[in-house]
Amino acid sequence: MLLFTPGPTPVPQNVRNAMSDETVHHRTPEFEAIFEKTRKHLFNLFNTDEVVMIASSGTGAMEAAVTNLCNDTLLNVNSGKFGERFGKIALSHGLNSVEIKNEWDTPVSVEAIVEALKTNPNIDAIAVQISESAGGLRHPVEELAKAVKKINPNIMIIADGITAVGVEKIDVTNIDCLIAGSQKALMLPPGLSILGLNNKAIEKIGAGKGYYLNLASEIKSQRKNTTAYTAATTLIIGLLEVLESIEKNGGVEKLYEVTAIRAEAVKASLKALGLHIYPTTPAKSITTIDDENASEIRKLLKEEFGVNVAGGQDHLKGKIFRINQMGLIPTYEIIWVINAIELSLAKLGRRKYDGTASRVFNEVFFEMEI
Ligand SMILES: *Cc1c(COP(=O)(O)O)cnc(C)c1O
């Protein structure tokens, strides 16, 4: 079965092998050397002043960011399930929450953010997804961060890059905290999250908040290549293997380039089949199609063609399907996925099969690739 869900994504064989070695103790020079190397690669990936790894799924890093970087009111952008989660985290910690809510195909506008700041002077942090995985859209994070910093440079910008770090180059000039998670673009099993922090964020963190998710204690330990509590040793060993694989395959720039071209080629081929791209500003990490036959297409893909794509959640259940674009994806696999979509449409009597999807994919992908 080809796993094409936008998280978890497939774990490459060499990474699985690396993680199958004997368990190492985390307080040893051997593990500290692995930790140090991993950190070096992460600095290259994040381009932030500091990076911190936490043994938690992505939501743990979201919570750490909110509790350590927001003291009063969080402005969160809700164009999907993950954006909504930031508001719930703030409220659960007794912080105030202001939310800008849109349909899941609609990105937040910079004007709406500026307006919210005017009416709510207590906002001291903004949390937003770079790529909102619920509908596969891209928010204009860099533009809104720039606008916010012009108004008040002390307002913290928390950018959830769980489906963006490792997908595309992110300009972190005005971003204070950038979050990644292991099981999406980083091609690992779930259980590790990473925060990239800029100096302005580190200043605000000060002595930190909370206990397990206290970022001050983690920064202090991780600068010495260790962790405050037991490190997710196996996942960190896997992460180092992933980051070294990316280097061996031409580096992060090459990965961003191929991901962008593949996402373009998939969009073009699916449009050529008469399918509709759901978000108005699609992210490169995920291709989302809204379709009245979404459930039937997913079922055929899985049962007849060995392809597992994700459906929708909440009000989009049965209305969309989402195809992963993250990670080192073999080109022959994605060509099979779009061909299988065309075959499924033929089975549903929607159109005659004539190989359009593969032809358009090949034209776009290889024209740009070569
Ligand atoms: C998956 C995801 C999360 C949540 O991560 P968990 O690992 O499930 O806790 C948060 N934000 C985005 C954008 C995601 O795709």
mmCIF file of C-alpha atoms and ligand atoms in Angstrom:
data_model
loop_
_atom_site.group_PDB
_atom_site.id
_atom_site.type_symbol
_atom_site.label_atom_id
_atom_site.label_comp_id
_atom_site.label_asym_id
_atom_site.label_seq_id
_atom_site.Cartn_x
_atom_site.Cartn_y
_atom_site.Cartn_z
ATOM 1 C CA MET A 1 0.000 0.000 0.000
ATOM 2 C CA LEU A 2 1.353 3.418 -0.923
ATOM 3 C CA LEU A 3 0.941 5.775 2.031
ATOM 4 C CA PHE A 4 0.033 9.209 0.666
ATOM 5 C CA THR A 5 -1.602 10.759 3.723
ATOM 6 C CA PRO A 6 -0.287 14.151 4.874
ATOM 7 C CA GLY A 7 1.021 12.684 8.102
ATOM 8 C CA PRO A 8 2.089 10.168 9.051
ATOM 9 C CA THR A 9 4.217 9.966 5.925
ATOM 10 C CA PRO A 10 6.323 6.928 4.942
ATOM 11 C CA VAL A 11 9.557 6.386 6.880
ATOM 12 C CA PRO A 12 12.385 5.554 4.434
ATOM 13 C CA GLN A 13 14.051 2.145 4.810
ATOM 14 C CA ASN A 14 17.460 3.584 5.770
ATOM 15 C CA VAL A 15 15.798 5.594 8.551
ATOM 16 C CA ARG A 16 13.985 2.527 9.876
ATOM 17 C CA ASN A 17 17.288 0.662 9.836
ATOM 18 C CA ALA A 18 19.056 3.446 11.738
ATOM 19 C CA MET A 19 16.352 3.331 14.421
ATOM 20 C CA SER A 20 16.569 -0.438 14.838
ATOM 21 C CA ASP A 21 19.993 -0.364 16.496
ATOM 22 C CA GLU A 22 20.538 -1.040 20.194
ATOM 23 C CA THR A 23 19.035 1.475 22.613
ATOM 24 C CA VAL A 24 21.590 4.038 23.759
ATOM 25 C CA HIS A 25 21.598 5.808 27.094
ATOM 26 C CA HIS A 26 20.770 9.490 26.688
ATOM 27 C CA ARG A 27 23.348 10.761 29.240
ATOM 28 C CA THR A 28 26.410 9.512 27.357
ATOM 29 C CA PRO A 29 29.046 11.165 25.171
ATOM 30 C CA GLU A 30 27.888 8.865 22.319
ATOM 31 C CA PHE A 31 24.340 10.194 22.364
ATOM 32 C CA GLU A 32 25.504 13.772 22.953
ATOM 33 C CA ALA A 33 27.558 13.529 19.754
ATOM 34 C CA ILE A 34 24.452 12.414 17.831
ATOM 35 C CA PHE A 35 22.456 15.214 19.445
ATOM 36 C CA GLU A 36 25.069 17.813 18.486
ATOM 37 C CA LYS A 37 25.144 16.691 14.844
ATOM 38 C CA THR A 38 21.350 16.693 14.678
ATOM 39 C CA ARG A 39 21.226 20.216 16.115
ATOM 40 C CA LYS A 40 23.683 21.437 13.461
ATOM 41 C CA HIS A 41 21.462 20.101 10.686
ATOM 42 C CA LEU A 42 18.386 21.598 12.345
ATOM 43 C CA PHE A 43 19.966 25.073 12.443
ATOM 44 C CA ASN A 44 20.457 24.760 8.698
ATOM 45 C CA LEU A 45 16.828 23.700 8.215
ATOM 46 C CA PHE A 46 15.225 26.288 10.524
ATOM 47 C CA ASN A 47 17.556 29.299 10.093
ATOM 48 C CA THR A 48 16.610 30.407 13.620
ATOM 49 C CA ASP A 49 18.870 31.473 16.501
ATOM 50 C CA GLU A 50 18.006 28.413 18.594
ATOM 51 C CA VAL A 51 16.388 25.002 18.109
ATOM 52 C CA VAL A 52 14.805 22.795 20.749
ATOM 53 C CA MET A 53 13.671 19.172 20.396
ATOM 54 C CA ILE A 54 10.855 17.897 22.604
ATOM 55 C CA ALA A 55 9.571 14.367 23.160
ATOM 56 C CA SER A 56 5.957 15.033 22.180
ATOM 57 C CA SER A 57 3.769 15.043 19.100
ATOM 58 C CA GLY A 58 3.413 18.374 17.293
ATOM 59 C CA THR A 59 0.711 19.603 19.647
ATOM 60 C CA GLY A 60 3.232 19.560 22.514
ATOM 61 C CA ALA A 61 5.345 22.134 20.696
ATOM 62 C CA MET A 62 2.221 24.198 19.953
ATOM 63 C CA GLU A 63 1.391 24.189 23.660
ATOM 64 C CA ALA A 64 4.994 25.020 24.659
ATOM 65 C CA ALA A 65 4.990 27.956 22.245
ATOM 66 C CA VAL A 66 1.713 29.366 23.561
ATOM 67 C CA THR A 67 2.500 28.975 27.272
ATOM 68 C CA ASN A 68 6.058 30.310 27.005
ATOM 69 C CA LEU A 69 5.430 33.138 24.521
ATOM 70 C CA CYS A 70 1.987 34.457 25.379
ATOM 71 C CA ASN A 71 1.290 36.205 28.687
ATOM 72 C CA ASP A 72 -2.077 37.797 28.033
ATOM 73 C CA THR A 73 -4.035 37.387 24.786
ATOM 74 C CA LEU A 74 -3.377 35.059 21.877
ATOM 75 C CA LEU A 75 -4.660 35.898 18.427
ATOM 76 C CA ASN A 76 -5.158 32.658 16.546
ATOM 77 C CA VAL A 77 -6.032 32.080 12.936
ATOM 78 C CA ASN A 78 -8.675 29.410 12.435
ATOM 79 C CA SER A 79 -9.001 28.184 8.860
ATOM 80 C CA GLY A 80 -9.042 24.579 9.997
ATOM 81 C CA LYS A 81 -8.647 22.135 12.853
ATOM 82 C CA PHE A 82 -5.037 22.964 13.679
ATOM 83 C CA GLY A 83 -5.579 26.713 13.793
ATOM 84 C CA GLU A 84 -8.574 26.157 16.047
ATOM 85 C CA ARG A 85 -6.330 24.105 18.377
ATOM 86 C CA PHE A 86 -4.125 27.113 19.206
ATOM 87 C CA GLY A 87 -7.159 28.953 20.616
ATOM 88 C CA LYS A 88 -8.172 25.931 22.686
ATOM 89 C CA ILE A 89 -4.635 25.665 24.104
ATOM 90 C CA ALA A 90 -4.672 29.348 25.125
ATOM 91 C CA LEU A 91 -8.050 29.021 26.859
ATOM 92 C CA SER A 92 -6.991 25.836 28.662
ATOM 93 C CA HIS A 93 -4.140 27.806 30.256
ATOM 94 C CA GLY A 94 -6.357 30.704 31.319
ATOM 95 C CA LEU A 95 -5.068 33.000 28.588
ATOM 96 C CA ASN A 96 -7.433 35.139 26.520
ATOM 97 C CA SER A 97 -8.113 34.128 22.956
ATOM 98 C CA VAL A 98 -9.108 36.214 19.957
ATOM 99 C CA GLU A 99 -9.827 34.217 16.850
ATOM 100 C CA ILE A 100 -10.098 35.035 13.163
ATOM 101 C CA LYS A 101 -12.234 32.320 11.652
ATOM 102 C CA ASN A 102 -12.592 31.507 7.971
ATOM 103 C CA GLU A 103 -13.822 28.596 5.885
ATOM 104 C CA TRP A 104 -11.135 25.901 5.489
ATOM 105 C CA ASP A 105 -10.349 26.911 1.890
ATOM 106 C CA THR A 106 -9.712 30.558 2.809
ATOM 107 C CA PRO A 107 -6.439 31.985 4.144
ATOM 108 C CA VAL A 108 -6.365 34.780 6.686
ATOM 109 C CA SER A 109 -5.899 38.281 5.285
ATOM 110 C CA VAL A 110 -3.200 40.631 6.557
ATOM 111 C CA GLU A 111 -5.895 43.329 6.930
ATOM 112 C CA ALA A 112 -7.930 41.126 9.275
ATOM 113 C CA ILE A 113 -4.866 40.634 11.481
ATOM 114 C CA VAL A 114 -4.109 44.370 11.561
ATOM 115 C CA GLU A 115 -7.749 45.098 12.381
ATOM 116 C CA ALA A 116 -7.761 42.549 15.232
ATOM 117 C CA LEU A 117 -4.664 44.166 16.724
ATOM 118 C CA LYS A 118 -6.345 47.581 16.675
ATOM 119 C CA THR A 119 -9.440 46.364 18.502
ATOM 120 C CA ASN A 120 -7.539 44.131 20.961
ATOM 121 C CA PRO A 121 -4.494 45.981 22.304
ATOM 122 C CA ASN A 122 -3.765 43.139 24.764
ATOM 123 C CA ILE A 123 -2.758 40.697 22.048
ATOM 124 C CA ASP A 124 0.869 39.791 22.754
ATOM 125 C CA ALA A 125 1.247 36.730 20.508
ATOM 126 C CA ILE A 126 -0.183 35.513 17.217
ATOM 127 C CA ALA A 127 -0.376 31.845 16.292
ATOM 128 C CA VAL A 128 -0.885 30.718 12.730
ATOM 129 C CA GLN A 129 -0.250 27.673 10.570
ATOM 130 C CA ILE A 130 2.064 28.158 7.600
ATOM 131 C CA SER A 131 0.327 25.273 5.906
ATOM 132 C CA GLU A 132 -3.069 24.429 7.476
ATOM 133 C CA SER A 133 -3.253 20.695 6.897
ATOM 134 C CA ALA A 134 -7.030 20.439 7.450
ATOM 135 C CA GLY A 135 -7.808 21.866 4.000
ATOM 136 C CA GLY A 136 -4.282 22.093 2.577
ATOM 137 C CA LEU A 137 -4.038 25.859 2.406
ATOM 138 C CA ARG A 138 -1.088 28.238 2.716
ATOM 139 C CA HIS A 139 -1.493 31.272 4.985
ATOM 140 C CA PRO A 140 0.451 34.465 4.087
ATOM 141 C CA VAL A 141 2.546 34.108 7.257
ATOM 142 C CA GLU A 142 5.612 36.080 6.148
ATOM 143 C CA GLU A 143 3.488 39.060 5.026
ATOM 144 C CA LEU A 144 1.367 39.119 8.140
ATOM 145 C CA ALA A 145 4.420 38.753 10.375
ATOM 146 C CA LYS A 146 6.020 41.728 8.658
ATOM 147 C CA ALA A 147 2.886 43.841 9.078
ATOM 148 C CA VAL A 148 2.579 42.899 12.756
ATOM 149 C CA LYS A 149 6.222 43.692 13.546
ATOM 150 C CA LYS A 150 5.768 47.129 11.964
ATOM 151 C CA ILE A 151 2.912 47.814 14.373
ATOM 152 C CA ASN A 152 4.571 46.285 17.447
ATOM 153 C CA PRO A 153 7.827 44.301 17.308
ATOM 154 C CA ASN A 154 7.109 42.823 20.752
ATOM 155 C CA ILE A 155 4.137 40.801 19.545
ATOM 156 C CA MET A 156 5.351 37.216 19.187
ATOM 157 C CA ILE A 157 4.737 35.418 15.915
ATOM 158 C CA ILE A 158 4.274 31.674 16.434
ATOM 159 C CA ALA A 159 4.283 29.865 13.093
ATOM 160 C CA ASP A 160 3.179 26.237 13.016
ATOM 161 C CA GLY A 161 5.339 24.781 10.259
ATOM 162 C CA ILE A 162 4.515 21.146 10.953
ATOM 163 C CA THR A 163 3.589 20.717 7.276
ATOM 164 C CA ALA A 164 5.926 23.458 6.005
ATOM 165 C CA VAL A 165 9.399 22.987 7.533
ATOM 166 C CA GLY A 166 11.167 20.650 5.104
ATOM 167 C CA VAL A 167 8.649 21.492 2.368
ATOM 168 C CA GLU A 168 9.603 25.017 1.357
ATOM 169 C CA LYS A 169 11.999 27.761 2.368
ATOM 170 C CA ILE A 170 10.464 29.874 5.093
ATOM 171 C CA ASP A 171 11.607 33.435 5.645
ATOM 172 C CA VAL A 172 12.003 33.620 9.422
ATOM 173 C CA THR A 173 12.982 37.321 9.525
ATOM 174 C CA ASN A 174 9.780 38.238 11.373
ATOM 175 C CA ILE A 175 8.924 34.845 12.850
ATOM 176 C CA ASP A 176 9.821 34.328 16.519
ATOM 177 C CA CYS A 177 8.933 30.667 16.839
ATOM 178 C CA LEU A 178 8.750 28.060 14.089
ATOM 179 C CA ILE A 179 7.350 24.614 14.887
ATOM 180 C CA ALA A 180 7.954 21.259 13.196
ATOM 181 C CA GLY A 181 6.818 17.724 13.958
ATOM 182 C CA SER A 182 8.385 14.371 13.190
ATOM 183 C CA GLN A 183 5.647 12.475 11.339
ATOM 184 C CA LYS A 184 4.959 14.934 8.517
ATOM 185 C CA ALA A 185 7.655 16.483 6.328
ATOM 186 C CA LEU A 186 10.417 14.952 8.454
ATOM 187 C CA MET A 187 9.513 11.370 7.432
ATOM 188 C CA LEU A 188 9.674 9.913 10.959
ATOM 189 C CA PRO A 189 7.241 8.113 13.249
ATOM 190 C CA PRO A 190 5.239 10.447 15.535
ATOM 191 C CA GLY A 191 6.621 11.542 18.917
ATOM 192 C CA LEU A 192 9.175 14.283 18.337
ATOM 193 C CA SER A 193 8.499 17.986 17.923
ATOM 194 C CA ILE A 194 10.948 20.801 17.269
ATOM 195 C CA LEU A 195 10.825 24.530 17.936
ATOM 196 C CA GLY A 196 13.021 27.031 16.166
ATOM 197 C CA LEU A 197 13.342 30.199 18.257
ATOM 198 C CA ASN A 198 14.701 33.630 17.520
ATOM 199 C CA ASN A 199 16.504 35.769 20.119
ATOM 200 C CA LYS A 200 13.461 37.975 20.646
ATOM 201 C CA ALA A 201 11.493 34.854 21.641
ATOM 202 C CA ILE A 202 14.268 33.613 23.930
ATOM 203 C CA GLU A 203 14.233 36.998 25.654
ATOM 204 C CA LYS A 204 10.489 36.782 26.262
ATOM 205 C CA ILE A 205 10.724 33.177 27.463
ATOM 206 C CA GLY A 206 13.012 34.351 30.271
ATOM 207 C CA ALA A 207 12.783 31.778 33.067
ATOM 208 C CA GLY A 208 10.139 29.895 31.107
ATOM 209 C CA LYS A 209 6.691 28.640 32.084
ATOM 210 C CA GLY A 210 5.371 25.265 33.122
ATOM 211 C CA TYR A 211 7.384 22.197 33.950
ATOM 212 C CA TYR A 212 7.799 19.595 31.196
ATOM 213 C CA LEU A 213 7.241 22.156 28.449
ATOM 214 C CA ASN A 214 9.414 24.833 30.053
ATOM 215 C CA LEU A 215 11.436 26.123 27.110
ATOM 216 C CA ALA A 216 14.020 27.878 29.296
ATOM 217 C CA SER A 217 15.128 24.595 30.878
ATOM 218 C CA GLU A 218 15.256 22.904 27.475
ATOM 219 C CA ILE A 219 17.293 25.708 25.896
ATOM 220 C CA LYS A 220 19.755 25.538 28.787
ATOM 221 C CA SER A 221 20.206 21.758 28.461
ATOM 222 C CA GLN A 222 20.120 21.521 24.684
ATOM 223 C CA ARG A 223 22.860 24.114 24.291
ATOM 224 C CA LYS A 224 24.963 21.506 26.124
ATOM 225 C CA ASN A 225 23.744 18.774 23.727
ATOM 226 C CA THR A 226 21.498 17.127 26.230
ATOM 227 C CA THR A 227 17.818 17.393 27.215
ATOM 228 C CA ALA A 228 16.126 18.369 30.480
ATOM 229 C CA TYR A 229 14.276 15.018 30.623
ATOM 230 C CA THR A 230 14.891 11.719 28.828
ATOM 231 C CA ALA A 231 15.425 12.453 25.149
ATOM 232 C CA ALA A 232 13.446 10.665 22.426
ATOM 233 C CA THR A 233 16.720 8.903 21.576
ATOM 234 C CA THR A 234 15.421 6.601 18.822
ATOM 235 C CA LEU A 235 13.572 9.383 17.039
ATOM 236 C CA ILE A 236 16.567 11.709 17.256
ATOM 237 C CA ILE A 237 18.782 8.995 15.755
ATOM 238 C CA GLY A 238 16.153 8.673 13.000
ATOM 239 C CA LEU A 239 16.041 12.441 12.552
ATOM 240 C CA LEU A 240 19.798 12.602 12.038
ATOM 241 C CA GLU A 241 19.486 9.891 9.372
ATOM 242 C CA VAL A 242 16.646 11.837 7.665
ATOM 243 C CA LEU A 243 18.638 15.083 7.666
ATOM 244 C CA GLU A 244 21.725 13.306 6.334
ATOM 245 C CA SER A 245 19.596 11.667 3.604
ATOM 246 C CA ILE A 246 18.294 15.082 2.570
ATOM 247 C CA GLU A 247 21.912 16.276 2.307
ATOM 248 C CA LYS A 248 22.879 13.221 0.238
ATOM 249 C CA ASN A 249 19.962 13.904 -2.102
ATOM 250 C CA GLY A 250 21.161 17.412 -2.936
ATOM 251 C CA GLY A 251 20.336 19.345 0.234
ATOM 252 C CA VAL A 252 17.257 21.189 1.466
ATOM 253 C CA GLU A 253 17.192 23.588 -1.494
ATOM 254 C CA LYS A 254 16.905 20.645 -3.875
ATOM 255 C CA LEU A 255 14.181 19.100 -1.713
ATOM 256 C CA TYR A 256 12.191 22.375 -1.790
ATOM 257 C CA GLU A 257 12.597 22.611 -5.553
ATOM 258 C CA VAL A 258 11.458 19.060 -6.286
ATOM 259 C CA THR A 259 8.552 19.338 -3.827
ATOM 260 C CA ALA A 260 7.350 22.545 -5.509
ATOM 261 C CA ILE A 261 7.591 21.074 -9.003
ATOM 262 C CA ARG A 262 5.828 17.875 -7.960
ATOM 263 C CA ALA A 263 3.005 19.806 -6.272
ATOM 264 C CA GLU A 264 2.569 21.897 -9.442
ATOM 265 C CA ALA A 265 2.558 18.823 -11.693
ATOM 266 C CA VAL A 266 -0.006 17.035 -9.490
ATOM 267 C CA LYS A 267 -2.280 20.084 -9.453
ATOM 268 C CA ALA A 268 -2.054 20.443 -13.251
ATOM 269 C CA SER A 269 -2.779 16.758 -13.863
ATOM 270 C CA LEU A 270 -5.777 16.669 -11.515
ATOM 271 C CA LYS A 271 -7.190 19.867 -13.012
ATOM 272 C CA ALA A 272 -6.810 18.268 -16.451
ATOM 273 C CA LEU A 273 -9.096 15.481 -15.201
ATOM 274 C CA GLY A 274 -11.734 18.110 -14.388
ATOM 275 C CA LEU A 275 -11.095 17.940 -10.634
ATOM 276 C CA HIS A 276 -11.183 21.022 -8.422
ATOM 277 C CA ILE A 277 -8.399 22.166 -6.081
ATOM 278 C CA TYR A 278 -10.088 23.002 -2.760
ATOM 279 C CA PRO A 279 -8.058 25.837 -1.156
ATOM 280 C CA THR A 280 -7.781 29.216 -2.839
ATOM 281 C CA THR A 281 -4.091 29.333 -1.884
ATOM 282 C CA PRO A 282 -2.831 25.724 -1.976
ATOM 283 C CA ALA A 283 0.135 24.750 0.181
ATOM 284 C CA LYS A 284 2.977 22.801 -1.407
ATOM 285 C CA SER A 285 2.725 20.114 1.289
ATOM 286 C CA ILE A 286 -0.705 18.755 0.430
ATOM 287 C CA THR A 287 -2.934 18.651 -2.644
ATOM 288 C CA THR A 288 -6.600 18.819 -1.625
ATOM 289 C CA ILE A 289 -9.465 18.042 -3.980
ATOM 290 C CA ASP A 290 -13.096 18.743 -3.113
ATOM 291 C CA ASP A 291 -15.450 16.399 -4.901
ATOM 292 C CA GLU A 292 -18.940 14.958 -4.422
ATOM 293 C CA ASN A 293 -17.445 11.480 -4.954
ATOM 294 C CA ALA A 294 -14.507 12.027 -2.550
ATOM 295 C CA SER A 295 -15.406 8.985 -0.402
ATOM 296 C CA GLU A 296 -15.889 6.679 -3.404
ATOM 297 C CA ILE A 297 -12.604 7.844 -4.940
ATOM 298 C CA ARG A 298 -10.720 7.203 -1.680
ATOM 299 C CA LYS A 299 -12.288 3.751 -1.369
ATOM 300 C CA LEU A 300 -11.358 2.796 -4.954
ATOM 301 C CA LEU A 301 -7.835 4.148 -4.526
ATOM 302 C CA LYS A 302 -7.328 1.984 -1.462
ATOM 303 C CA GLU A 303 -9.123 -1.192 -2.472
ATOM 304 C CA GLU A 304 -8.380 -1.382 -6.186
ATOM 305 C CA PHE A 305 -5.128 0.519 -6.609
ATOM 306 C CA GLY A 306 -3.229 0.224 -3.310
ATOM 307 C CA VAL A 307 -3.109 3.954 -2.581
ATOM 308 C CA ASN A 308 -3.980 5.466 0.794
ATOM 309 C CA VAL A 309 -4.903 9.173 0.696
ATOM 310 C CA ALA A 310 -6.524 11.130 3.542
ATOM 311 C CA GLY A 311 -10.114 12.315 3.684
ATOM 312 C CA GLY A 312 -11.558 15.374 5.401
ATOM 313 C CA GLN A 313 -12.483 15.987 9.022
ATOM 314 C CA ASP A 314 -15.530 17.581 10.661
ATOM 315 C CA HIS A 315 -17.776 19.312 8.097
ATOM 316 C CA LEU A 316 -15.455 18.262 5.255
ATOM 317 C CA LYS A 317 -15.815 14.542 6.011
ATOM 318 C CA GLY A 318 -16.611 12.777 2.741
ATOM 319 C CA LYS A 319 -16.206 16.045 0.818
ATOM 320 C CA ILE A 320 -12.462 16.233 0.178
ATOM 321 C CA PHE A 321 -9.408 14.043 -0.241
ATOM 322 C CA ARG A 322 -5.834 15.068 0.543
ATOM 323 C CA ILE A 323 -2.672 13.817 -1.155
ATOM 324 C CA ASN A 324 0.670 14.117 0.602
ATOM 325 C CA GLN A 325 3.533 15.965 -1.117
ATOM 326 C CA MET A 326 5.975 15.976 1.819
ATOM 327 C CA GLY A 327 9.278 14.155 2.037
ATOM 328 C CA LEU A 328 11.546 12.327 -0.373
ATOM 329 C CA ILE A 329 8.783 10.903 -2.581
ATOM 330 C CA PRO A 330 9.841 8.600 -5.429
ATOM 331 C CA THR A 331 8.509 10.112 -8.682
ATOM 332 C CA TYR A 332 7.245 6.719 -9.894
ATOM 333 C CA GLU A 333 5.005 6.513 -6.823
ATOM 334 C CA ILE A 334 3.268 9.870 -7.308
ATOM 335 C CA ILE A 335 2.753 9.110 -11.028
ATOM 336 C CA TRP A 336 0.948 5.922 -9.991
ATOM 337 C CA VAL A 337 -1.191 7.909 -7.516
ATOM 338 C CA ILE A 338 -2.510 10.359 -10.108
ATOM 339 C CA ASN A 339 -2.961 7.573 -12.663
ATOM 340 C CA ALA A 340 -4.962 5.635 -10.054
ATOM 341 C CA ILE A 341 -7.150 8.722 -9.531
ATOM 342 C CA GLU A 342 -7.863 8.821 -13.259
ATOM 343 C CA LEU A 343 -8.668 5.087 -13.220
ATOM 344 C CA SER A 344 -11.025 5.636 -10.266
ATOM 345 C CA LEU A 345 -12.899 8.371 -12.131
ATOM 346 C CA ALA A 346 -13.276 5.981 -15.077
ATOM 347 C CA LYS A 347 -14.653 3.272 -12.737
ATOM 348 C CA LEU A 348 -17.195 5.778 -11.442
ATOM 349 C CA GLY A 349 -18.239 6.527 -15.027
ATOM 350 C CA ARG A 350 -17.086 10.123 -14.713
ATOM 351 C CA ARG A 351 -14.723 10.109 -17.704
ATOM 352 C CA LYS A 352 -13.152 7.697 -20.171
ATOM 353 C CA TYR A 353 -9.619 6.626 -19.225
ATOM 354 C CA ASP A 354 -7.056 7.972 -21.707
ATOM 355 C CA GLY A 355 -3.924 8.508 -19.607
ATOM 356 C CA THR A 356 -4.409 12.283 -19.334
ATOM 357 C CA ALA A 357 -3.231 12.505 -15.712
ATOM 358 C CA SER A 358 0.135 10.820 -16.304
ATOM 359 C CA ARG A 359 0.691 12.692 -19.561
ATOM 360 C CA VAL A 360 0.076 16.117 -17.993
ATOM 361 C CA PHE A 361 2.127 15.219 -14.899
ATOM 362 C CA ASN A 362 5.067 14.126 -17.050
ATOM 363 C CA GLU A 363 4.855 17.225 -19.246
ATOM 364 C CA VAL A 364 4.870 19.609 -16.285
ATOM 365 C CA PHE A 365 7.242 17.707 -13.998
ATOM 366 C CA PHE A 366 9.958 16.755 -16.432
ATOM 367 C CA GLU A 367 9.854 20.053 -18.287
ATOM 368 C CA MET A 368 10.575 21.855 -15.010
ATOM 369 C CA GLU A 369 12.876 19.179 -13.590
ATOM 370 C CA ILE A 370 15.281 18.853 -16.510
HETATM 371 C C1 LIG B 1 -0.358 17.309 12.324
HETATM 372 C C2 LIG B 1 -0.399 18.734 12.603
HETATM 373 C C3 LIG B 1 -0.407 19.232 13.917
HETATM 374 C C4 LIG B 1 -0.573 18.374 15.144
HETATM 375 O O1 LIG B 1 0.427 17.543 15.339
HETATM 376 P P1 LIG B 1 0.287 16.206 16.238
HETATM 377 O O2 LIG B 1 1.598 15.595 15.929
HETATM 378 O O3 LIG B 1 -0.879 15.434 15.716
HETATM 379 O O4 LIG B 1 0.122 16.611 17.632
HETATM 380 C C5 LIG B 1 -0.370 20.599 14.091
HETATM 381 N N1 LIG B 1 -0.337 21.429 13.051
HETATM 382 C C6 LIG B 1 -0.346 20.999 11.778
HETATM 383 C C7 LIG B 1 -0.307 21.997 10.681
HETATM 384 C C8 LIG B 1 -0.376 19.644 11.511
HETATM 385 O O5 LIG B 1 -0.383 19.218 10.251
#
